[in-house]
């Protein structure tokens, strides 16, 4: 019986081997991947560029990224961004400009153009949203003791009024400072790290409900493993649709033969990535 | 028996018109078994009019007083002519004798059905043809025969899932003796749950739906089980490559009551058991099987009242256990349906059926570990229905046949439920235990009331207007709908008709499916406030032509269908997210995993059929387009449905060399499925300033051009079969040899990228090479 089973298995495996074939496909060129956003509250605007790797096609020439021309335009003002030497992942090249030289303002449209020396050019634009109203509140602070699998944490809610008659996109994040000071090159630095919680992005049409102009709540959880005397800040951001849709893609990034694939959103014409905008308020929360 | 007031009123109002007319009514049965026959033509040549038996074998025809020659004919049976003097209401039950298939022409119908039937987009599947068509591993399958019809797309290789005129697999109303069957697939869709041995009739409707049907958008597959032989005990059994089946039927009380029982089970697990036990030193066991069990009994209370009780039970089961490690696990799914029907004849012209229906589908994962401490886990999802319906059939005159009815179904949806038991209960936090013992349940009522009239103003026109009101209630939410239906046919010549139809359909339940290949993990969920009911409208028009006295039928149809509130999983969402948490402590709600959109499908179908003679078969051709539009998929751009198929061809031929040998062949061709292909990868470089805890920082993303913008290779396949039939002393023995995929076509199942020597290569994976099989069947006399 065992011999029969082995024999049948070998036949099936042989048959399966012949059921796999190579498929000829037209090659495609690498695409320019551009990522970055403008934010009035930040010191600089950073744009990063890279190439995609075609499954079938020529490998990208990463040298082209080093000599790219990256410019931002607002009305008639055009500024070229400088290349940064900072370390990045996977051949990504960073370009930046100080916001002192090129102030970012709420409600204004910004245009981005990236040109390579081989003639490839991509463009994108975004509108800076107005930051959330200042009258948001924290509520329902609750400390939860740890359990078998979970560390203790503090849950709380952020309550705010949605700006009416427009689709709004929000991002909630947090950062914590503790009082660990150290000297580096005669400068005092404050250690800063983020909450150990997932950041949240949502819209005023979350879960199929229309919250337009209504009071919204968002639940947050902060794990209680930060020093007691640390300072905790909530960053409450208005983000534009480009930032929201690009990053939302990765929240649904599971893939597999039986899962509908997620197309990565892009507003980069002829390329990949995003050019978005963020405007935020920061407020300390005491537990 | 209390007659409804409205019925009495109707009779009173129409009585003057009916003066001097008499009614011939009764049932038509098969000789020998006394099985009721559906769709038998009762034709009156003198008046060029007639009637047809309904789904319970009942007919009624009202004519002016006189003497008529009634011609009773049915494909596959010998025609019968009987002179009847109609000077009063007459009850006459007819018996038809099955024709020998070898005869050149079995039935010479006075009027062939195809061109004269008002109903378009409808195909009646001859059940005995199902047994003649070569199939995968010799397992006869109703749904695989339906896939060979124009307008019905096949889905993936070997699958029984059907996609009718661009609709999804959830948009097919599959009813077995009035009970809906929610998951019609065994072994991930390679076999269907319908055992052809137990079926009496199968009818597929793709459009122009009569008002009596509702609740699904794209098709109705109406199946009726046999009643059982009323004359004598008989049976049949068969042994195939993967399973065995058997059927027993016979009278309970001769000519008054009968029963039929059929069962089928696969035995792969039993064959492999010694090997697995040997490999695991007797400690472990694993296997898979499925079974079906059909049973039906009927009883004639008197001439005017009949009772039918029928049921179906089927289950698939994967199991694994290890005695040494105290481990058990299983995945199982199955349907159970039950129908109690009461036929009542109010008068020679008025017939009614009342049904109580129960239907259940459940998918279940179980696990048990007892080596250290006892831990038991169970997850399940499913749907349970309790339904009541009453259908009234009034054969008013040769001009009007009216149907009206009401039905209501109580649905209990369980998208997910789990239970967890352990001897460590005291040591586990109650909150965790609560999470592990949750059940999500939705209860809803779906109701419908309808009326339709088959109106024949003259010999050339047939009109069938109808209207259905449907209502759906779930908790505080309610949806109501008016669904007009209309069919018309006009005889251009003696055997050529032009037809048209319109139907508006509403569907209050949805199937969440990632795969489209019939995994039992597909979830049935209700329409809710957030997820609205699906709605479709379809217009169709065409011609039907009969040739050579109905030996050949040809039909040509064009259709346009549009669907609103179709649902799909959002990109990246799937069944397994349903099982998980979203990371914020809140369990994921399936309603947030789906998105609504629209679909449109249009095309043309040609169906040419030869129904009689030594050679029978058909050619089906479909030219179609199906496009979807979802705001949250493909950046809101329209895209092809996965099973959009520009060209689809089916050729089916069955040839009887003599009474002992029968040859059959099926060739199918279909444009390749539309799928989404990765064209590249890139580092997405997400913002790490504000977004601080996601887990995709260093992962590459796939770059897709668009959803479903890549076409798989065309699918084509030839299946061959030969049957050796021999009459034995106790019955008929049939040995059947089938060859699936006779020319070993490597049809694509899916594509994937593979890296070879530093280069990416797109690989096509196929599923089934040439597969021969043999089966043995014996039918007792």
Tab-separated table of N, CA and C in Angstrom, chain B residues 309-426:
chain	number	residue	atom	x	y	z
B	309	UNK	N	-42.606	16.135	2.467
B	309	UNK	CA	-41.593	16.492	3.460
B	309	UNK	C	-40.238	16.123	2.864
B	310	UNK	N	-39.381	17.110	2.740
B	310	UNK	CA	-38.081	16.807	2.134
B	310	UNK	C	-36.964	17.493	2.897
B	311	UNK	N	-35.791	16.923	2.786
B	311	UNK	CA	-34.652	17.507	3.498
B	311	UNK	C	-33.346	17.201	2.810
B	312	UNK	N	-32.410	18.070	3.033
B	312	UNK	CA	-31.045	17.858	2.539
B	312	UNK	C	-30.082	18.140	3.683
B	313	UNK	N	-29.099	17.305	3.822
B	313	UNK	CA	-28.054	17.521	4.821
B	313	UNK	C	-26.726	17.221	4.146
B	314	UNK	N	-25.807	18.100	4.268
B	314	UNK	CA	-24.495	17.862	3.669
B	314	UNK	C	-23.416	18.516	4.495
B	315	UNK	N	-22.232	17.957	4.454
B	315	UNK	CA	-21.169	18.503	5.290
B	315	UNK	C	-19.811	18.165	4.691
B	316	UNK	N	-18.895	19.120	4.804
B	316	UNK	CA	-17.489	18.897	4.491
B	316	UNK	C	-16.719	18.907	5.794
B	317	UNK	N	-15.709	18.096	5.875
B	317	UNK	CA	-14.960	18.048	7.132
B	317	UNK	C	-13.480	17.760	6.877
B	318	UNK	N	-12.640	18.655	7.354
B	318	UNK	CA	-11.201	18.404	7.456
B	318	UNK	C	-10.924	18.083	8.917
B	319	UNK	N	-10.121	17.106	9.171
B	319	UNK	CA	-9.840	16.806	10.568
B	319	UNK	C	-8.393	16.364	10.733
B	320	UNK	N	-7.870	16.602	11.906
B	320	UNK	CA	-6.517	16.149	12.255
B	320	UNK	C	-6.511	15.893	13.747
B	321	UNK	N	-5.871	14.822	14.176
B	321	UNK	CA	-5.770	14.575	15.606
B	321	UNK	C	-4.503	13.791	15.909
B	322	UNK	N	-4.020	13.997	17.093
B	322	UNK	CA	-2.842	13.284	17.552
B	322	UNK	C	-3.134	12.799	18.962
B	323	UNK	N	-3.236	11.505	19.123
B	323	UNK	CA	-3.585	10.945	20.440
B	323	UNK	C	-2.484	11.241	21.446
B	324	UNK	N	-1.223	11.115	21.004
B	324	UNK	CA	-0.099	11.303	21.931
B	324	UNK	C	-0.017	12.714	22.468
B	325	UNK	N	-0.295	13.685	21.611
B	325	UNK	CA	-0.189	15.084	22.030
B	325	UNK	C	-1.525	15.641	22.525
B	326	UNK	N	-2.529	14.788	22.561
B	326	UNK	CA	-3.834	15.232	23.055
B	326	UNK	C	-4.393	16.378	22.235
B	327	UNK	N	-4.244	16.278	20.917
B	327	UNK	CA	-4.595	17.396	20.042
B	327	UNK	C	-5.663	16.964	19.040
B	328	UNK	N	-6.644	17.833	18.849
B	328	UNK	CA	-7.676	17.598	17.843
B	328	UNK	C	-7.986	18.920	17.156
B	329	UNK	N	-8.196	18.897	15.877
B	329	UNK	CA	-8.597	20.124	15.183
B	329	UNK	C	-9.466	19.750	13.999
B	330	UNK	N	-10.335	20.641	13.644
B	330	UNK	CA	-11.205	20.351	12.516
B	330	UNK	C	-11.746	21.614	11.878
B	331	UNK	N	-11.999	21.515	10.604
B	331	UNK	CA	-12.701	22.584	9.884
B	331	UNK	C	-13.876	21.921	9.187
B	332	UNK	N	-15.047	22.426	9.419
B	332	UNK	CA	-16.216	21.805	8.813
B	332	UNK	C	-17.197	22.850	8.342
B	333	UNK	N	-17.953	22.506	7.333
B	333	UNK	CA	-19.017	23.398	6.890
B	333	UNK	C	-20.099	22.573	6.218
B	334	UNK	N	-21.287	23.072	6.255
B	334	UNK	CA	-22.350	22.299	5.633
B	334	UNK	C	-23.684	23.010	5.643
B	335	UNK	N	-24.582	22.499	4.800
B	335	UNK	CA	-25.942	23.014	4.703
B	335	UNK	C	-26.914	21.986	5.260
B	336	UNK	N	-28.002	22.485	5.727
B	336	UNK	CA	-29.130	21.613	6.051
B	336	UNK	C	-30.388	22.354	5.625
B	337	UNK	N	-31.241	21.680	4.906
B	337	UNK	CA	-32.511	22.310	4.527
B	337	UNK	C	-33.652	21.345	4.824
B	338	UNK	N	-34.791	21.910	5.078
B	338	UNK	CA	-35.974	21.083	5.295
B	338	UNK	C	-37.199	21.821	4.773
B	339	UNK	N	-38.077	21.103	4.110
B	339	UNK	CA	-39.283	21.735	3.570
B	339	UNK	C	-40.492	20.842	3.824
B	340	UNK	N	-41.498	21.445	4.379
B	340	UNK	CA	-42.787	20.757	4.519
B	340	UNK	C	-43.766	21.485	3.609
B	341	UNK	N	-44.295	20.757	2.630
B	341	UNK	CA	-45.185	21.410	1.655
B	341	UNK	C	-46.560	20.758	1.673
B	342	UNK	N	-47.509	21.606	1.499
B	342	UNK	CA	-48.897	21.131	1.437
B	342	UNK	C	-49.519	21.676	0.151
B	343	UNK	N	-49.852	20.772	-0.744
B	343	UNK	CA	-50.555	21.149	-1.974
B	343	UNK	C	-52.042	21.033	-1.715
B	344	UNK	N	-52.764	22.054	-2.084
B	344	UNK	CA	-54.214	21.991	-1.920
B	344	UNK	C	-54.886	22.495	-3.188
B	345	UNK	N	-55.888	21.751	-3.601
B	345	UNK	CA	-56.622	22.128	-4.800
B	345	UNK	C	-57.961	22.692	-4.339
B	346	UNK	N	-58.116	24.005	-4.469
B	346	UNK	CA	-59.374	24.632	-4.045
B	346	UNK	C	-60.526	24.235	-4.966
B	347	UNK	N	-60.187	24.149	-6.263
B	347	UNK	CA	-61.196	23.831	-7.273
B	347	UNK	C	-60.440	23.286	-8.477
B	348	UNK	N	-61.134	22.841	-9.510
B	348	UNK	CA	-60.385	22.359	-10.680
B	348	UNK	C	-59.467	23.424	-11.270
B	349	UNK	N	-59.733	24.686	-10.969
B	349	UNK	CA	-58.935	25.763	-11.558
B	349	UNK	C	-57.993	26.436	-10.569
B	350	UNK	N	-58.127	26.106	-9.316
B	350	UNK	CA	-57.353	26.818	-8.305
B	350	UNK	C	-56.493	25.838	-7.518
B	351	UNK	N	-55.227	26.118	-7.526
B	351	UNK	CA	-54.258	25.234	-6.890
B	351	UNK	C	-53.396	26.090	-5.953
B	352	UNK	N	-53.036	25.528	-4.828
B	352	UNK	CA	-52.208	26.314	-3.906
B	352	UNK	C	-51.156	25.427	-3.268
B	353	UNK	N	-50.076	26.058	-2.923
B	353	UNK	CA	-49.037	25.347	-2.171
B	353	UNK	C	-48.606	26.216	-0.998
B	354	UNK	N	-48.491	25.572	0.144
B	354	UNK	CA	-47.976	26.270	1.323
B	354	UNK	C	-46.731	25.527	1.777
B	355	UNK	N	-45.715	26.283	2.114
B	355	UNK	CA	-44.459	25.646	2.515
B	355	UNK	C	-43.942	26.242	3.810
B	356	UNK	N	-43.394	25.356	4.637
B	356	UNK	CA	-42.614	25.801	5.788
B	356	UNK	C	-41.179	25.358	5.513
B	357	UNK	N	-40.281	26.306	5.596
B	357	UNK	CA	-38.922	26.058	5.106
B	357	UNK	C	-37.904	26.364	6.204
B	358	UNK	N	-36.929	25.509	6.311
B	358	UNK	CA	-35.798	25.761	7.219
B	358	UNK	C	-34.529	25.555	6.406
B	359	UNK	N	-33.592	26.469	6.567
B	359	UNK	CA	-32.321	26.310	5.865
B	359	UNK	C	-31.207	26.832	6.752
B	360	UNK	N	-30.112	26.110	6.775
B	360	UNK	CA	-28.992	26.539	7.612
B	360	UNK	C	-27.673	26.280	6.890
B	361	UNK	N	-26.770	27.235	6.989
B	361	UNK	CA	-25.383	27.005	6.567
B	361	UNK	C	-24.482	27.390	7.726
B	362	UNK	N	-23.516	26.563	8.009
B	362	UNK	CA	-22.589	26.900	9.088
B	362	UNK	C	-21.172	26.471	8.716
B	363	UNK	N	-20.233	27.353	9.016
B	363	UNK	CA	-18.805	27.076	8.867
B	363	UNK	C	-18.206	27.070	10.264
B	364	UNK	N	-17.321	26.127	10.524
B	364	UNK	CA	-16.881	25.942	11.900
B	364	UNK	C	-15.411	25.521	11.949
B	365	UNK	N	-14.684	26.128	12.867
B	365	UNK	CA	-13.308	25.688	13.142
B	365	UNK	C	-13.276	25.247	14.601
B	366	UNK	N	-12.776	24.072	14.852
B	366	UNK	CA	-12.709	23.604	16.238
B	366	UNK	C	-11.288	23.168	16.568
B	367	UNK	N	-10.934	23.283	17.810
B	367	UNK	CA	-9.614	22.849	18.263
B	367	UNK	C	-9.683	22.385	19.703
B	368	UNK	N	-8.901	21.391	20.039
B	368	UNK	CA	-8.876	20.898	21.412
B	368	UNK	C	-7.469	20.430	21.735
B	369	UNK	N	-6.990	20.858	22.879
B	369	UNK	CA	-5.656	20.470	23.311
B	369	UNK	C	-5.784	19.993	24.746
B	370	UNK	N	-5.307	18.771	25.033
B	370	UNK	CA	-5.522	18.240	26.378
B	370	UNK	C	-4.281	17.624	26.990
B	371	UNK	N	-3.120	17.885	26.387
B	371	UNK	CA	-1.908	17.241	26.910
B	371	UNK	C	-1.570	17.751	28.310
B	372	UNK	N	-1.623	19.081	28.497
B	372	UNK	CA	-1.317	19.655	29.813
B	372	UNK	C	-2.622	20.036	30.519
B	373	UNK	N	-3.313	20.974	29.948
B	373	UNK	CA	-4.612	21.373	30.482
B	373	UNK	C	-5.610	21.315	29.332
B	374	UNK	N	-6.854	21.155	29.657
B	374	UNK	CA	-7.858	21.060	28.610
B	374	UNK	C	-8.184	22.453	28.069
B	375	UNK	N	-8.003	22.614	26.796
B	375	UNK	CA	-8.375	23.872	26.143
B	375	UNK	C	-9.211	23.514	24.923
B	376	UNK	N	-10.388	24.098	24.837
B	376	UNK	CA	-11.257	23.859	23.679
B	376	UNK	C	-11.596	25.195	23.042
B	377	UNK	N	-11.499	25.261	21.724
B	377	UNK	CA	-11.806	26.495	21.023
B	377	UNK	C	-12.727	26.182	19.857
B	378	UNK	N	-13.678	27.051	19.635
B	378	UNK	CA	-14.603	26.856	18.527
B	378	UNK	C	-14.953	28.210	17.929
B	379	UNK	N	-14.854	28.287	16.617
B	379	UNK	CA	-15.249	29.505	15.900
B	379	UNK	C	-16.271	29.095	14.858
B	380	UNK	N	-17.304	29.839	14.710
B	380	UNK	CA	-18.230	29.509	13.638
B	380	UNK	C	-18.909	30.747	13.084
B	381	UNK	N	-19.393	30.602	11.862
B	381	UNK	CA	-20.191	31.656	11.244
B	381	UNK	C	-21.257	30.959	10.410
B	382	UNK	N	-22.307	31.671	10.123
B	382	UNK	CA	-23.341	31.009	9.333
B	382	UNK	C	-24.612	31.809	9.222
B	383	UNK	N	-25.608	31.165	8.690
B	383	UNK	CA	-26.918	31.786	8.526
B	383	UNK	C	-27.982	30.715	8.741
B	384	UNK	N	-29.063	31.128	9.369
B	384	UNK	CA	-30.181	30.212	9.630
B	384	UNK	C	-31.460	30.908	9.167
B	385	UNK	N	-32.279	30.205	8.427
B	385	UNK	CA	-33.538	30.763	7.911
B	385	UNK	C	-34.725	29.937	8.373
B	386	UNK	N	-35.791	30.627	8.714
B	386	UNK	CA	-37.084	29.972	8.891
B	386	UNK	C	-38.037	30.705	7.959
B	387	UNK	N	-38.702	29.982	7.086
B	387	UNK	CA	-39.547	30.662	6.106
B	387	UNK	C	-40.923	30.049	5.977
B	388	UNK	N	-41.862	30.899	5.611
B	388	UNK	CA	-43.221	30.450	5.303
B	388	UNK	C	-43.603	31.047	3.960
B	389	UNK	N	-44.248	30.258	3.126
B	389	UNK	CA	-44.722	30.840	1.870
B	389	UNK	C	-46.018	30.181	1.447
B	390	UNK	N	-46.789	30.972	0.766
B	390	UNK	CA	-48.048	30.457	0.235
B	390	UNK	C	-48.174	30.959	-1.199
B	391	UNK	N	-48.309	30.019	-2.123
B	391	UNK	CA	-48.441	30.364	-3.535
B	391	UNK	C	-49.790	29.869	-4.036
B	392	UNK	N	-50.449	30.745	-4.732
B	392	UNK	CA	-51.785	30.429	-5.241
B	392	UNK	C	-51.732	30.496	-6.762
B	393	UNK	N	-52.265	29.464	-7.394
B	393	UNK	CA	-52.153	29.326	-8.842
B	393	UNK	C	-53.568	29.177	-9.393
B	394	UNK	N	-54.002	30.156	-10.145
B	394	UNK	CA	-55.375	30.124	-10.636
B	394	UNK	C	-55.393	30.066	-12.162
B	395	UNK	N	-55.884	28.939	-12.685
B	395	UNK	CA	-55.957	28.733	-14.130
B	395	UNK	C	-57.299	29.304	-14.599
B	396	UNK	N	-57.363	30.602	-14.721
B	396	UNK	CA	-58.637	31.268	-14.972
B	396	UNK	C	-59.258	30.838	-16.294
B	397	UNK	N	-58.485	30.890	-17.358
B	397	UNK	CA	-58.974	30.519	-18.686
B	397	UNK	C	-57.747	30.243	-19.538
B	398	UNK	N	-57.994	29.932	-20.792
B	398	UNK	CA	-56.819	29.740	-21.656
B	398	UNK	C	-56.095	31.064	-21.892
B	399	UNK	N	-56.749	32.158	-21.553
B	399	UNK	CA	-56.111	33.470	-21.733
B	399	UNK	C	-55.357	33.937	-20.494
B	400	UNK	N	-55.860	33.589	-19.339
B	400	UNK	CA	-55.246	34.093	-18.096
B	400	UNK	C	-54.877	32.958	-17.153
B	401	UNK	N	-53.638	32.962	-16.738
B	401	UNK	CA	-53.211	32.076	-15.655
B	401	UNK	C	-52.557	32.978	-14.612
B	402	UNK	N	-53.168	33.000	-13.467
B	402	UNK	CA	-52.737	33.982	-12.458
B	402	UNK	C	-52.048	33.273	-11.308
B	403	UNK	N	-50.978	33.876	-10.876
B	403	UNK	CA	-50.286	33.382	-9.687
B	403	UNK	C	-50.166	34.526	-8.704
B	404	UNK	N	-50.359	34.214	-7.457
B	404	UNK	CA	-50.176	35.232	-6.414
B	404	UNK	C	-49.639	34.519	-5.181
B	405	UNK	N	-48.994	35.246	-4.337
B	405	UNK	CA	-48.458	34.591	-3.146
B	405	UNK	C	-47.813	35.545	-2.184
B	406	UNK	N	-47.465	34.973	-1.080
B	406	UNK	CA	-46.821	35.751	-0.025
B	406	UNK	C	-45.757	34.866	0.621
B	407	UNK	N	-44.673	35.452	0.979
B	407	UNK	CA	-43.652	34.673	1.667
B	407	UNK	C	-42.883	35.541	2.653
B	408	UNK	N	-42.425	34.917	3.677
B	408	UNK	CA	-41.684	35.645	4.694
B	408	UNK	C	-40.592	34.748	5.255
B	409	UNK	N	-39.429	35.337	5.446
B	409	UNK	CA	-38.299	34.563	5.961
B	409	UNK	C	-37.671	35.299	7.139
B	410	UNK	N	-37.418	34.547	8.181
B	410	UNK	CA	-36.726	35.094	9.347
B	410	UNK	C	-35.272	34.632	9.250
B	411	UNK	N	-34.375	35.585	9.041
B	411	UNK	CA	-32.952	35.246	8.910
B	411	UNK	C	-32.245	35.468	10.244
B	412	UNK	N	-31.391	34.548	10.599
B	412	UNK	CA	-30.477	34.786	11.729
B	412	UNK	C	-29.058	34.658	11.174
B	413	UNK	N	-28.380	35.785	11.110
B	413	UNK	CA	-27.009	35.795	10.596
B	413	UNK	C	-26.041	35.720	11.778
B	414	UNK	N	-25.054	34.903	11.644
B	414	UNK	CA	-23.980	34.879	12.640
B	414	UNK	C	-22.660	35.070	11.896
B	415	UNK	N	-22.281	36.318	11.634
B	415	UNK	CA	-21.030	36.512	10.902
B	415	UNK	C	-19.834	35.923	11.648
B	416	UNK	N	-19.875	35.981	12.971
B	416	UNK	CA	-18.807	35.307	13.708
B	416	UNK	C	-19.250	35.031	15.141
B	417	UNK	N	-18.846	33.881	15.615
B	417	UNK	CA	-19.119	33.515	17.005
B	417	UNK	C	-17.992	32.603	17.443
B	418	UNK	N	-17.612	32.715	18.694
B	418	UNK	CA	-16.553	31.829	19.159
B	418	UNK	C	-16.786	31.462	20.607
B	419	UNK	N	-16.311	30.309	20.958
B	419	UNK	CA	-16.393	29.895	22.357
B	419	UNK	C	-15.063	29.291	22.764
B	420	UNK	N	-14.730	29.476	24.011
B	420	UNK	CA	-13.434	29.044	24.522
B	420	UNK	C	-13.650	28.438	25.892
B	421	UNK	N	-13.162	27.225	26.059
B	421	UNK	CA	-13.297	26.585	27.366
B	421	UNK	C	-11.933	26.058	27.781
B	422	UNK	N	-11.623	26.234	29.042
B	422	UNK	CA	-10.352	25.729	29.523
B	422	UNK	C	-10.452	25.404	31.003
B	423	UNK	N	-9.621	24.479	31.429
B	423	UNK	CA	-9.581	24.156	32.855
B	423	UNK	C	-8.797	25.228	33.613
B	424	UNK	N	-8.213	26.199	32.874
B	424	UNK	CA	-7.444	27.283	33.513
B	424	UNK	C	-8.287	28.541	33.683
B	425	UNK	N	-9.598	28.398	33.626
B	425	UNK	CA	-10.485	29.550	33.635
B	425	UNK	C	-10.178	30.577	34.722
B	426	UNK	N	-9.865	30.067	35.918
B	426	UNK	CA	-9.674	30.990	37.054
B	426	UNK	C	-8.449	31.874	36.840
